[in-house]
Amino acid sequence: MLESARRGVATARSEVPPFIVMDVMAAAARLEAAGIHVIHMEVGQPAAPAPAPALAAARAALDRPVAYTEALGIPSLRSRIARHYGERYGVDVDPARVIVTTGSSAGFMLAFLALFEPGERVAIACPGYPPYRHILTALGCEPVLIETTAATRWALSAEALIAAHRARPLAGVLVASPANPTGTMMPADALGRLIGAAEDAGIRFISDEIYHGLDYAFAAATAARISARPVIINSFSKYFCMTGWRVGWMVVPEPLVRPIERLQQNFAISVPTLSQVAAEAAFDGRDEMEAVKHGYEENRRILVEGLPAAGLDHFLPADGAFYLYADVSGFTSDSHDFARRMLAEAHVAATPGIDFDPVNGAKFIRFCYAGSRADAQAAVERIRRWLKGP
Ligand SMILES: Cc1ncc(COP(=O)(O)O)c(C=O)c1O
């Protein structure tokens, strides 16, 4: 038992590890307070604001009473999200299966509570987004980290999933494509094989599709096109540039709608109303969002072409999202210390891989390229000078 639990201050299950990226942000803020210009590549969020139609809709909504909405979300937003599946992927989704959530973060809590009993085991890819394992742990479930390798383009394979299930049964698996921190993506056939293997083995499938829309190597495939049984989690945070609005969605099999509605009624009553109104209008800001995406593509090119000159010439395929996961083992065996020194000496903030991968993360650094083109260029130059000299 951990210290605060022992002292009776907090429960053992609340003893989840911190999100190290937040510590990097705090150290960067201290440098900035001392007048130093820091280039931020640590936090995974767009520098751009929400699209103009979203802002206009939110402003207009302020003139009306801002009341609770239905627990499952404003019906017109649920329908608009369902329509999005037809427009983007050519798949029919019944609006009744769409649930609006407080960011995808709340979607994970609702999905894990609705799908898994305490003690059940849920597979996630390693490296992966830290809150997956921390939320599962806090809810009494057991995250099972499955290492990914270059052989499967750093994605979870059907073979690895079934091997883990044979070793000890799994209740679920959660996959993201494009992924954080790696930026890698699963081709549609690999995703299809994984979903097929999971369903044949009775393993519940959760697809985190938060980085859809930010795909450069090939078009991201939705699990909704492969089967109606997976739980799909998505968000307005990334492609739609609405992190702080805290609004996302789930698409769930019909029998899960009512259980999740009951959970949401009790936990939150409803998702913030202004954010839902803005989210619905955000779909009309497609041109703006595509322009922002093209900016990321340009930043990605600057990093992919520029980092090798700094000696960082090993990184995972940067297929999508806005991350580049670079191997720094030629320089250090401690990525946390490397990130700390890069911030202090080159004034570039990035996140140590150890946040995402307790096994091999000490060899990797994650760069987020969701900022400006000038920042991407300046970051490459600062890192080159720091590692190679003037
Ligand atoms: C892979 C992944 N999933 C989910 C989230 C949570 O996002 P939000 O709660 O803003 O929708 C993030 C945030 O960085 C993420 O990287």
mmCIF file of C-alpha atoms and ligand atoms in Angstrom:
data_model
loop_
_atom_site.group_PDB
_atom_site.id
_atom_site.type_symbol
_atom_site.label_atom_id
_atom_site.label_comp_id
_atom_site.label_asym_id
_atom_site.label_seq_id
_atom_site.Cartn_x
_atom_site.Cartn_y
_atom_site.Cartn_z
ATOM 1 C CA MET A 1 0.000 0.000 0.000
ATOM 2 C CA LEU A 2 1.237 3.469 -0.845
ATOM 3 C CA GLU A 3 1.977 6.245 1.611
ATOM 4 C CA SER A 4 -1.209 8.357 1.444
ATOM 5 C CA ALA A 5 -3.410 5.264 1.505
ATOM 6 C CA ARG A 6 -1.533 4.007 4.568
ATOM 7 C CA ARG A 7 -2.090 7.319 6.300
ATOM 8 C CA GLY A 8 -5.801 7.183 5.504
ATOM 9 C CA VAL A 9 -5.606 10.379 3.428
ATOM 10 C CA ALA A 10 -6.692 8.779 0.158
ATOM 11 C CA THR A 11 -7.518 5.338 -1.157
ATOM 12 C CA ALA A 12 -4.902 3.046 -2.660
ATOM 13 C CA ARG A 13 -6.719 3.117 -5.996
ATOM 14 C CA SER A 14 -6.335 6.908 -6.221
ATOM 15 C CA GLU A 15 -2.552 6.436 -6.138
ATOM 16 C CA VAL A 16 -2.116 6.617 -9.910
ATOM 17 C CA PRO A 17 1.226 7.883 -11.238
ATOM 18 C CA PRO A 18 1.447 11.493 -12.436
ATOM 19 C CA PHE A 19 1.289 12.425 -16.104
ATOM 20 C CA ILE A 20 5.005 13.365 -16.567
ATOM 21 C CA VAL A 21 4.243 15.709 -19.472
ATOM 22 C CA MET A 22 2.533 18.001 -16.945
ATOM 23 C CA ASP A 23 5.789 18.166 -14.975
ATOM 24 C CA VAL A 24 7.664 19.168 -18.176
ATOM 25 C CA MET A 25 5.059 21.898 -18.760
ATOM 26 C CA ALA A 26 5.593 23.222 -15.243
ATOM 27 C CA ALA A 27 9.407 23.313 -15.713
ATOM 28 C CA ALA A 28 8.945 25.140 -19.058
ATOM 29 C CA ALA A 29 6.657 27.685 -17.377
ATOM 30 C CA ARG A 30 9.346 28.394 -14.760
ATOM 31 C CA LEU A 31 11.890 29.158 -17.527
ATOM 32 C CA GLU A 32 9.372 31.391 -19.293
ATOM 33 C CA ALA A 33 8.711 33.279 -16.057
ATOM 34 C CA ALA A 34 12.456 34.018 -16.036
ATOM 35 C CA GLY A 35 12.143 35.562 -19.526
ATOM 36 C CA ILE A 36 13.408 32.599 -21.599
ATOM 37 C CA HIS A 37 11.699 31.732 -24.895
ATOM 38 C CA VAL A 38 10.766 28.053 -24.806
ATOM 39 C CA ILE A 39 9.522 26.097 -27.825
ATOM 40 C CA HIS A 40 6.683 23.884 -26.692
ATOM 41 C CA MET A 41 6.655 20.413 -28.209
ATOM 42 C CA GLU A 42 5.580 18.600 -25.062
ATOM 43 C CA VAL A 43 1.807 18.889 -24.847
ATOM 44 C CA GLY A 44 -0.391 17.213 -27.441
ATOM 45 C CA GLN A 45 -2.664 20.061 -28.297
ATOM 46 C CA PRO A 46 -3.325 22.230 -31.351
ATOM 47 C CA ALA A 47 -2.068 25.809 -31.162
ATOM 48 C CA ALA A 48 -5.042 26.889 -33.336
ATOM 49 C CA PRO A 49 -8.393 27.972 -31.833
ATOM 50 C CA ALA A 50 -11.723 26.232 -32.460
ATOM 51 C CA PRO A 51 -13.083 26.849 -35.980
ATOM 52 C CA ALA A 52 -14.999 30.129 -36.481
ATOM 53 C CA PRO A 53 -18.483 28.539 -36.802
ATOM 54 C CA ALA A 54 -17.972 26.845 -33.423
ATOM 55 C CA LEU A 55 -17.018 30.132 -31.758
ATOM 56 C CA ALA A 56 -19.963 31.970 -33.338
ATOM 57 C CA ALA A 57 -22.431 29.299 -32.230
ATOM 58 C CA ALA A 58 -21.119 29.379 -28.661
ATOM 59 C CA ARG A 59 -21.361 33.197 -28.543
ATOM 60 C CA ALA A 60 -24.952 33.113 -29.825
ATOM 61 C CA ALA A 61 -25.881 30.426 -27.301
ATOM 62 C CA LEU A 62 -24.838 32.716 -24.453
ATOM 63 C CA ASP A 63 -27.921 34.860 -25.119
ATOM 64 C CA ARG A 64 -30.165 31.916 -24.248
ATOM 65 C CA PRO A 65 -30.421 30.106 -20.889
ATOM 66 C CA VAL A 66 -27.528 27.642 -20.630
ATOM 67 C CA ALA A 67 -29.390 24.655 -19.230
ATOM 68 C CA TYR A 68 -28.647 20.960 -18.745
ATOM 69 C CA THR A 69 -29.041 18.811 -21.841
ATOM 70 C CA GLU A 70 -30.145 15.194 -22.143
ATOM 71 C CA ALA A 71 -27.557 12.903 -20.567
ATOM 72 C CA LEU A 72 -26.750 11.284 -23.918
ATOM 73 C CA GLY A 73 -26.187 14.696 -25.524
ATOM 74 C CA ILE A 74 -28.130 17.238 -27.599
ATOM 75 C CA PRO A 75 -30.093 15.163 -30.162
ATOM 76 C CA SER A 76 -29.048 17.351 -33.119
ATOM 77 C CA LEU A 77 -25.369 16.927 -32.165
ATOM 78 C CA ARG A 78 -25.789 13.152 -31.918
ATOM 79 C CA SER A 79 -27.360 13.158 -35.382
ATOM 80 C CA ARG A 80 -24.589 15.383 -36.768
ATOM 81 C CA ILE A 81 -21.940 13.027 -35.425
ATOM 82 C CA ALA A 82 -23.768 10.044 -36.969
ATOM 83 C CA ARG A 83 -23.874 11.897 -40.305
ATOM 84 C CA HIS A 84 -20.111 12.453 -40.049
ATOM 85 C CA TYR A 85 -19.612 8.651 -40.277
ATOM 86 C CA GLY A 86 -21.487 8.604 -43.588
ATOM 87 C CA GLU A 87 -19.562 11.593 -44.934
ATOM 88 C CA ARG A 88 -16.066 10.580 -43.844
ATOM 89 C CA TYR A 89 -16.135 6.779 -43.955
ATOM 90 C CA GLY A 90 -19.239 5.846 -45.948
ATOM 91 C CA VAL A 91 -20.719 3.917 -43.017
ATOM 92 C CA ASP A 92 -24.239 4.197 -41.598
ATOM 93 C CA VAL A 93 -24.368 4.879 -37.860
ATOM 94 C CA ASP A 94 -27.684 5.160 -36.030
ATOM 95 C CA PRO A 95 -27.699 8.442 -34.005
ATOM 96 C CA ALA A 96 -29.242 6.421 -31.146
ATOM 97 C CA ARG A 97 -25.822 4.698 -30.745
ATOM 98 C CA VAL A 98 -23.960 8.021 -30.388
ATOM 99 C CA ILE A 99 -23.253 9.344 -26.881
ATOM 100 C CA VAL A 100 -21.728 12.779 -26.254
ATOM 101 C CA THR A 101 -19.045 12.792 -23.533
ATOM 102 C CA THR A 102 -16.844 15.249 -21.637
ATOM 103 C CA GLY A 103 -13.862 14.735 -23.919
ATOM 104 C CA SER A 104 -12.765 11.255 -24.830
ATOM 105 C CA SER A 105 -11.349 11.059 -21.296
ATOM 106 C CA ALA A 106 -14.871 10.639 -19.896
ATOM 107 C CA GLY A 107 -15.554 8.168 -22.706
ATOM 108 C CA PHE A 108 -12.837 5.877 -21.316
ATOM 109 C CA MET A 109 -14.321 5.954 -17.818
ATOM 110 C CA LEU A 110 -17.808 5.231 -19.116
ATOM 111 C CA ALA A 111 -16.583 2.469 -21.427
ATOM 112 C CA PHE A 112 -14.442 0.759 -18.778
ATOM 113 C CA LEU A 113 -17.270 0.927 -16.211
ATOM 114 C CA ALA A 114 -19.844 -0.409 -18.654
ATOM 115 C CA LEU A 115 -17.652 -3.177 -20.071
ATOM 116 C CA PHE A 116 -15.387 -4.492 -17.320
ATOM 117 C CA GLU A 117 -15.759 -5.833 -13.803
ATOM 118 C CA PRO A 118 -13.090 -5.049 -11.189
ATOM 119 C CA GLY A 119 -10.159 -7.421 -11.552
ATOM 120 C CA GLU A 120 -10.681 -7.990 -15.267
ATOM 121 C CA ARG A 121 -7.712 -7.664 -17.605
ATOM 122 C CA VAL A 122 -7.592 -5.208 -20.473
ATOM 123 C CA ALA A 123 -4.829 -5.176 -23.102
ATOM 124 C CA ILE A 124 -3.260 -1.955 -24.299
ATOM 125 C CA ALA A 125 -0.305 -1.302 -26.572
ATOM 126 C CA CYS A 126 3.013 -0.269 -25.084
ATOM 127 C CA PRO A 127 4.073 2.473 -25.710
ATOM 128 C CA GLY A 128 0.644 4.035 -25.211
ATOM 129 C CA TYR A 129 -1.334 6.941 -23.790
ATOM 130 C CA PRO A 130 -0.688 6.820 -19.994
ATOM 131 C CA PRO A 131 -4.257 7.542 -18.774
ATOM 132 C CA TYR A 132 -5.471 4.257 -20.328
ATOM 133 C CA ARG A 133 -3.545 2.267 -17.763
ATOM 134 C CA HIS A 134 -4.042 4.756 -14.944
ATOM 135 C CA ILE A 135 -7.849 4.951 -15.366
ATOM 136 C CA LEU A 136 -8.104 1.163 -15.626
ATOM 137 C CA THR A 137 -6.061 0.818 -12.444
ATOM 138 C CA ALA A 138 -8.142 3.411 -10.575
ATOM 139 C CA LEU A 139 -11.287 1.464 -11.538
ATOM 140 C CA GLY A 140 -9.819 -1.768 -10.191
ATOM 141 C CA CYS A 141 -9.115 -3.357 -13.583
ATOM 142 C CA GLU A 142 -5.739 -4.697 -14.642
ATOM 143 C CA PRO A 143 -4.015 -3.048 -17.611
ATOM 144 C CA VAL A 144 -2.004 -5.605 -19.592
ATOM 145 C CA LEU A 145 0.775 -3.878 -21.518
ATOM 146 C CA ILE A 146 1.656 -5.616 -24.780
ATOM 147 C CA GLU A 147 4.903 -4.463 -26.338
ATOM 148 C CA THR A 148 4.793 -3.403 -29.965
ATOM 149 C CA THR A 149 7.709 -3.671 -32.367
ATOM 150 C CA ALA A 150 8.862 -2.495 -35.783
ATOM 151 C CA ALA A 151 7.765 -5.882 -37.220
ATOM 152 C CA THR A 152 4.089 -4.874 -36.808
ATOM 153 C CA ARG A 153 4.676 -1.173 -37.548
ATOM 154 C CA TRP A 154 4.504 -0.587 -33.772
ATOM 155 C CA ALA A 155 0.849 -1.654 -33.658
ATOM 156 C CA LEU A 156 -0.803 -4.361 -31.587
ATOM 157 C CA SER A 157 -1.137 -7.502 -33.704
ATOM 158 C CA ALA A 158 -3.838 -10.175 -33.596
ATOM 159 C CA GLU A 159 -1.130 -12.771 -32.795
ATOM 160 C CA ALA A 160 0.222 -10.811 -29.805
ATOM 161 C CA LEU A 161 -3.309 -10.230 -28.492
ATOM 162 C CA ILE A 162 -4.261 -13.900 -28.681
ATOM 163 C CA ALA A 163 -0.939 -14.990 -27.114
ATOM 164 C CA ALA A 164 -1.621 -12.699 -24.133
ATOM 165 C CA HIS A 165 -5.208 -13.998 -23.904
ATOM 166 C CA ARG A 166 -3.985 -17.613 -23.864
ATOM 167 C CA ALA A 167 -1.496 -16.805 -21.117
ATOM 168 C CA ARG A 168 -4.303 -15.326 -18.962
ATOM 169 C CA PRO A 169 -7.768 -14.405 -20.266
ATOM 170 C CA LEU A 170 -8.406 -10.821 -21.311
ATOM 171 C CA ALA A 171 -11.791 -9.096 -21.033
ATOM 172 C CA GLY A 172 -10.939 -6.265 -23.385
ATOM 173 C CA VAL A 173 -8.446 -4.531 -25.622
ATOM 174 C CA LEU A 174 -8.028 -0.851 -26.416
ATOM 175 C CA VAL A 175 -6.296 0.340 -29.570
ATOM 176 C CA ALA A 176 -5.573 3.803 -31.020
ATOM 177 C CA SER A 177 -4.747 4.529 -34.664
ATOM 178 C CA PRO A 178 -3.213 7.045 -35.234
ATOM 179 C CA ALA A 179 -1.528 6.410 -31.901
ATOM 180 C CA ASN A 180 -0.065 8.549 -29.151
ATOM 181 C CA PRO A 181 2.919 8.781 -28.520
ATOM 182 C CA THR A 182 4.148 7.003 -31.648
ATOM 183 C CA GLY A 183 2.088 8.687 -34.404
ATOM 184 C CA THR A 184 1.910 5.284 -36.125
ATOM 185 C CA MET A 185 -1.240 3.952 -37.795
ATOM 186 C CA MET A 186 -2.794 0.549 -38.493
ATOM 187 C CA PRO A 187 -3.823 -0.194 -42.081
ATOM 188 C CA ALA A 188 -7.491 -1.200 -42.407
ATOM 189 C CA ASP A 189 -6.657 -4.886 -42.947
ATOM 190 C CA ALA A 190 -4.527 -5.099 -39.762
ATOM 191 C CA LEU A 191 -7.289 -3.387 -37.775
ATOM 192 C CA GLY A 192 -9.825 -5.779 -39.293
ATOM 193 C CA ARG A 193 -7.720 -8.824 -38.320
ATOM 194 C CA LEU A 194 -7.305 -7.528 -34.774
ATOM 195 C CA ILE A 195 -11.033 -6.834 -34.338
ATOM 196 C CA GLY A 196 -11.869 -10.255 -35.830
ATOM 197 C CA ALA A 197 -9.442 -12.039 -33.484
ATOM 198 C CA ALA A 198 -10.769 -10.135 -30.450
ATOM 199 C CA GLU A 199 -14.408 -10.864 -31.283
ATOM 200 C CA ASP A 200 -13.718 -14.559 -31.945
ATOM 201 C CA ALA A 201 -12.054 -14.802 -28.531
ATOM 202 C CA GLY A 202 -14.835 -12.878 -26.733
ATOM 203 C CA ILE A 203 -12.578 -9.895 -26.008
ATOM 204 C CA ARG A 204 -14.394 -6.519 -25.996
ATOM 205 C CA PHE A 205 -12.824 -4.061 -28.442
ATOM 206 C CA ILE A 206 -12.392 -0.326 -27.779
ATOM 207 C CA SER A 207 -11.116 1.876 -30.603
ATOM 208 C CA ASP A 208 -9.706 5.275 -29.623
ATOM 209 C CA GLU A 209 -10.132 7.298 -32.826
ATOM 210 C CA ILE A 210 -9.277 10.710 -31.361
ATOM 211 C CA TYR A 211 -6.581 11.414 -33.993
ATOM 212 C CA HIS A 212 -8.786 10.605 -36.966
ATOM 213 C CA GLY A 213 -8.652 13.373 -39.543
ATOM 214 C CA LEU A 214 -4.926 13.819 -38.788
ATOM 215 C CA ASP A 215 -3.711 11.041 -41.067
ATOM 216 C CA TYR A 216 -0.897 11.658 -43.556
ATOM 217 C CA ALA A 217 0.416 8.251 -44.639
ATOM 218 C CA PHE A 218 -3.000 6.763 -45.560
ATOM 219 C CA ALA A 219 -6.647 7.258 -44.538
ATOM 220 C CA ALA A 220 -7.435 6.114 -40.983
ATOM 221 C CA ALA A 221 -9.949 3.246 -40.830
ATOM 222 C CA THR A 222 -12.814 3.371 -38.342
ATOM 223 C CA ALA A 223 -13.711 0.251 -36.367
ATOM 224 C CA ALA A 224 -17.358 1.168 -37.077
ATOM 225 C CA ARG A 225 -16.847 0.114 -40.673
ATOM 226 C CA ILE A 226 -15.520 -3.298 -39.635
ATOM 227 C CA SER A 227 -18.093 -4.288 -37.006
ATOM 228 C CA ALA A 228 -21.015 -2.835 -35.022
ATOM 229 C CA ARG A 229 -19.706 -4.421 -31.793
ATOM 230 C CA PRO A 230 -16.625 -2.297 -30.890
ATOM 231 C CA VAL A 231 -16.939 0.724 -28.621
ATOM 232 C CA ILE A 232 -15.598 3.729 -30.509
ATOM 233 C CA ILE A 233 -14.268 6.743 -28.654
ATOM 234 C CA ASN A 234 -13.568 10.058 -30.343
ATOM 235 C CA SER A 235 -13.228 13.719 -29.463
ATOM 236 C CA PHE A 236 -13.418 17.292 -30.682
ATOM 237 C CA SER A 237 -10.038 17.965 -29.020
ATOM 238 C CA LYS A 238 -7.546 17.270 -31.807
ATOM 239 C CA TYR A 239 -8.750 17.543 -35.454
ATOM 240 C CA PHE A 240 -11.413 20.051 -34.374
ATOM 241 C CA CYS A 241 -8.907 22.083 -32.232
ATOM 242 C CA MET A 242 -11.193 22.128 -29.161
ATOM 243 C CA THR A 243 -9.132 20.659 -26.306
ATOM 244 C CA GLY A 244 -10.379 22.986 -23.559
ATOM 245 C CA TRP A 245 -14.010 22.710 -24.576
ATOM 246 C CA ARG A 246 -14.005 19.173 -23.171
ATOM 247 C CA VAL A 247 -16.344 17.484 -25.588
ATOM 248 C CA GLY A 248 -16.078 14.114 -27.278
ATOM 249 C CA TRP A 249 -18.276 11.170 -28.247
ATOM 250 C CA MET A 250 -18.730 7.427 -28.232
ATOM 251 C CA VAL A 251 -20.404 5.086 -30.688
ATOM 252 C CA VAL A 252 -21.533 1.997 -28.798
ATOM 253 C CA PRO A 253 -23.476 -1.195 -29.514
ATOM 254 C CA GLU A 254 -27.173 -0.579 -28.859
ATOM 255 C CA PRO A 255 -27.408 -2.665 -25.629
ATOM 256 C CA LEU A 256 -24.755 -0.433 -24.005
ATOM 257 C CA VAL A 257 -26.614 2.847 -24.605
ATOM 258 C CA ARG A 258 -28.914 2.655 -21.583
ATOM 259 C CA PRO A 259 -26.233 1.474 -19.077
ATOM 260 C CA ILE A 260 -23.935 4.317 -20.184
ATOM 261 C CA GLU A 261 -26.813 6.797 -20.083
ATOM 262 C CA ARG A 262 -27.467 5.807 -16.456
ATOM 263 C CA LEU A 263 -23.788 6.238 -15.563
ATOM 264 C CA GLN A 264 -23.605 9.638 -17.257
ATOM 265 C CA GLN A 265 -26.848 10.812 -15.594
ATOM 266 C CA ASN A 266 -25.367 10.063 -12.206
ATOM 267 C CA PHE A 267 -21.762 11.175 -12.800
ATOM 268 C CA ALA A 268 -22.219 14.385 -14.752
ATOM 269 C CA ILE A 269 -25.950 14.944 -15.513
ATOM 270 C CA SER A 270 -24.868 16.178 -18.929
ATOM 271 C CA VAL A 271 -21.882 17.415 -20.927
ATOM 272 C CA PRO A 272 -21.330 21.227 -20.844
ATOM 273 C CA THR A 273 -24.053 22.730 -23.041
ATOM 274 C CA LEU A 274 -22.024 25.508 -24.691
ATOM 275 C CA SER A 275 -19.401 22.987 -25.725
ATOM 276 C CA GLN A 276 -22.010 20.752 -27.320
ATOM 277 C CA VAL A 277 -23.488 23.669 -29.266
ATOM 278 C CA ALA A 278 -20.002 24.695 -30.453
ATOM 279 C CA ALA A 279 -19.122 21.101 -31.364
ATOM 280 C CA GLU A 280 -22.132 20.734 -33.645
ATOM 281 C CA ALA A 281 -21.189 23.916 -35.519
ATOM 282 C CA ALA A 282 -17.527 22.849 -35.705
ATOM 283 C CA PHE A 283 -18.456 20.398 -38.471
ATOM 284 C CA ASP A 284 -19.053 23.502 -40.657
ATOM 285 C CA GLY A 285 -15.436 24.621 -40.128
ATOM 286 C CA ARG A 286 -13.920 21.860 -42.219
ATOM 287 C CA ASP A 287 -11.859 24.196 -44.475
ATOM 288 C CA GLU A 288 -10.206 25.813 -41.447
ATOM 289 C CA MET A 289 -9.445 22.457 -39.891
ATOM 290 C CA GLU A 290 -7.986 21.122 -43.136
ATOM 291 C CA ALA A 291 -5.740 24.208 -43.339
ATOM 292 C CA VAL A 292 -4.511 23.513 -39.791
ATOM 293 C CA LYS A 293 -3.881 19.887 -40.761
ATOM 294 C CA HIS A 294 -1.771 21.016 -43.741
ATOM 295 C CA GLY A 295 0.294 23.098 -41.306
ATOM 296 C CA TYR A 296 0.956 19.935 -39.242
ATOM 297 C CA GLU A 297 1.996 18.126 -42.405
ATOM 298 C CA GLU A 298 4.523 20.836 -43.129
ATOM 299 C CA ASN A 299 5.845 20.697 -39.532
ATOM 300 C CA ARG A 300 6.120 16.927 -39.836
ATOM 301 C CA ARG A 301 8.223 17.346 -42.997
ATOM 302 C CA ILE A 302 10.473 19.874 -41.224
ATOM 303 C CA LEU A 303 11.119 17.434 -38.345
ATOM 304 C CA VAL A 304 11.492 14.326 -40.498
ATOM 305 C CA GLU A 305 13.995 16.090 -42.770
ATOM 306 C CA GLY A 306 15.701 18.220 -40.088
ATOM 307 C CA LEU A 307 16.151 15.962 -37.048
ATOM 308 C CA PRO A 308 18.609 13.554 -38.753
ATOM 309 C CA ALA A 309 21.048 16.496 -39.127
ATOM 310 C CA ALA A 310 20.898 16.769 -35.325
ATOM 311 C CA GLY A 311 21.778 13.068 -35.025
ATOM 312 C CA LEU A 312 18.193 12.000 -34.265
ATOM 313 C CA ASP A 313 17.801 9.743 -37.273
ATOM 314 C CA HIS A 314 15.845 6.884 -35.724
ATOM 315 C CA PHE A 315 12.157 7.491 -35.287
ATOM 316 C CA LEU A 316 8.947 5.569 -35.737
ATOM 317 C CA PRO A 317 6.903 6.102 -38.929
ATOM 318 C CA ALA A 318 5.147 9.453 -38.316
ATOM 319 C CA ASP A 319 1.936 8.346 -40.075
ATOM 320 C CA GLY A 320 -0.601 10.499 -38.270
ATOM 321 C CA ALA A 321 -1.624 12.545 -35.189
ATOM 322 C CA PHE A 322 1.005 15.244 -34.529
ATOM 323 C CA TYR A 323 3.729 13.248 -32.852
ATOM 324 C CA LEU A 324 7.191 12.074 -33.745
ATOM 325 C CA TYR A 325 8.647 9.417 -31.435
ATOM 326 C CA ALA A 326 12.434 9.599 -31.668
ATOM 327 C CA ASP A 327 14.981 7.081 -30.443
ATOM 328 C CA VAL A 328 17.548 8.970 -28.332
ATOM 329 C CA SER A 329 19.460 5.898 -27.150
ATOM 330 C CA GLY A 330 22.529 7.091 -29.090
ATOM 331 C CA PHE A 331 22.731 9.981 -26.614
ATOM 332 C CA THR A 332 21.301 8.706 -23.338
ATOM 333 C CA SER A 333 19.853 5.786 -21.432
ATOM 334 C CA ASP A 334 17.612 8.163 -19.457
ATOM 335 C CA SER A 335 15.064 10.033 -21.599
ATOM 336 C CA HIS A 336 13.728 11.888 -18.561
ATOM 337 C CA ASP A 337 17.141 13.424 -17.933
ATOM 338 C CA PHE A 338 17.603 14.039 -21.688
ATOM 339 C CA ALA A 339 14.278 15.953 -21.826
ATOM 340 C CA ARG A 340 15.202 17.911 -18.706
ATOM 341 C CA ARG A 341 18.574 18.940 -20.183
ATOM 342 C CA MET A 342 17.116 19.710 -23.625
ATOM 343 C CA LEU A 343 14.650 22.055 -21.938
ATOM 344 C CA ALA A 344 17.240 23.699 -19.676
ATOM 345 C CA GLU A 345 19.984 24.041 -22.331
ATOM 346 C CA ALA A 346 18.246 24.159 -25.762
ATOM 347 C CA HIS A 347 14.929 25.558 -24.466
ATOM 348 C CA VAL A 348 12.908 22.967 -26.341
ATOM 349 C CA ALA A 349 10.260 21.158 -24.271
ATOM 350 C CA ALA A 350 9.474 17.549 -25.265
ATOM 351 C CA THR A 351 8.133 14.544 -23.361
ATOM 352 C CA PRO A 352 10.283 11.620 -22.203
ATOM 353 C CA GLY A 353 9.152 8.258 -23.516
ATOM 354 C CA ILE A 354 9.079 6.911 -19.971
ATOM 355 C CA ASP A 355 5.677 8.600 -19.619
ATOM 356 C CA PHE A 356 4.274 6.235 -22.236
ATOM 357 C CA ASP A 357 6.352 3.109 -21.883
ATOM 358 C CA PRO A 358 7.695 1.815 -18.571
ATOM 359 C CA VAL A 359 9.712 -0.833 -20.470
ATOM 360 C CA ASN A 360 11.617 0.935 -23.285
ATOM 361 C CA GLY A 361 10.561 4.556 -22.797
ATOM 362 C CA ALA A 362 13.943 5.558 -21.365
ATOM 363 C CA LYS A 363 15.231 5.370 -24.963
ATOM 364 C CA PHE A 364 12.625 7.661 -26.574
ATOM 365 C CA ILE A 365 11.445 11.275 -26.693
ATOM 366 C CA ARG A 366 8.085 12.416 -28.037
ATOM 367 C CA PHE A 367 7.922 15.642 -30.045
ATOM 368 C CA CYS A 368 4.503 17.218 -30.661
ATOM 369 C CA TYR A 369 4.437 19.250 -33.887
ATOM 370 C CA ALA A 370 1.031 20.930 -33.451
ATOM 371 C CA GLY A 371 2.590 24.407 -33.137
ATOM 372 C CA SER A 372 3.687 26.929 -35.753
ATOM 373 C CA ARG A 373 5.984 26.303 -38.694
ATOM 374 C CA ALA A 374 8.471 28.857 -37.296
ATOM 375 C CA ASP A 375 8.595 26.900 -34.013
ATOM 376 C CA ALA A 376 9.197 23.607 -35.821
ATOM 377 C CA GLN A 377 12.075 25.158 -37.778
ATOM 378 C CA ALA A 378 13.579 26.849 -34.717
ATOM 379 C CA ALA A 379 13.272 23.649 -32.650
ATOM 380 C CA VAL A 380 15.190 21.608 -35.226
ATOM 381 C CA GLU A 381 17.940 24.230 -35.314
ATOM 382 C CA ARG A 382 18.172 24.517 -31.510
ATOM 383 C CA ILE A 383 18.367 20.732 -31.111
ATOM 384 C CA ARG A 384 20.995 20.464 -33.864
ATOM 385 C CA ARG A 385 23.169 23.095 -32.178
ATOM 386 C CA TRP A 386 22.652 21.533 -28.759
ATOM 387 C CA LEU A 387 23.626 18.024 -29.866
ATOM 388 C CA LYS A 388 26.167 18.832 -32.604
ATOM 389 C CA GLY A 389 27.499 22.277 -31.686
ATOM 390 C CA PRO A 390 27.327 25.521 -33.765
HETATM 391 C C1 LIG B 1 -4.630 8.899 -27.528
HETATM 392 C C2 LIG B 1 -5.437 9.893 -26.743
HETATM 393 N N1 LIG B 1 -6.668 9.553 -26.343
HETATM 394 C C3 LIG B 1 -7.408 10.399 -25.603
HETATM 395 C C4 LIG B 1 -6.928 11.645 -25.213
HETATM 396 C C5 LIG B 1 -7.809 12.516 -24.338
HETATM 397 O O1 LIG B 1 -8.313 13.620 -24.997
HETATM 398 P P1 LIG B 1 -9.632 14.406 -24.629
HETATM 399 O O2 LIG B 1 -10.093 13.983 -23.291
HETATM 400 O O3 LIG B 1 -9.251 15.840 -24.707
HETATM 401 O O4 LIG B 1 -10.650 14.041 -25.682
HETATM 402 C C6 LIG B 1 -5.661 12.048 -25.621
HETATM 403 C C7 LIG B 1 -5.131 13.355 -25.223
HETATM 404 O O5 LIG B 1 -4.002 13.716 -25.487
HETATM 405 C C8 LIG B 1 -4.897 11.137 -26.410
HETATM 406 O O6 LIG B 1 -3.666 11.442 -26.828
#
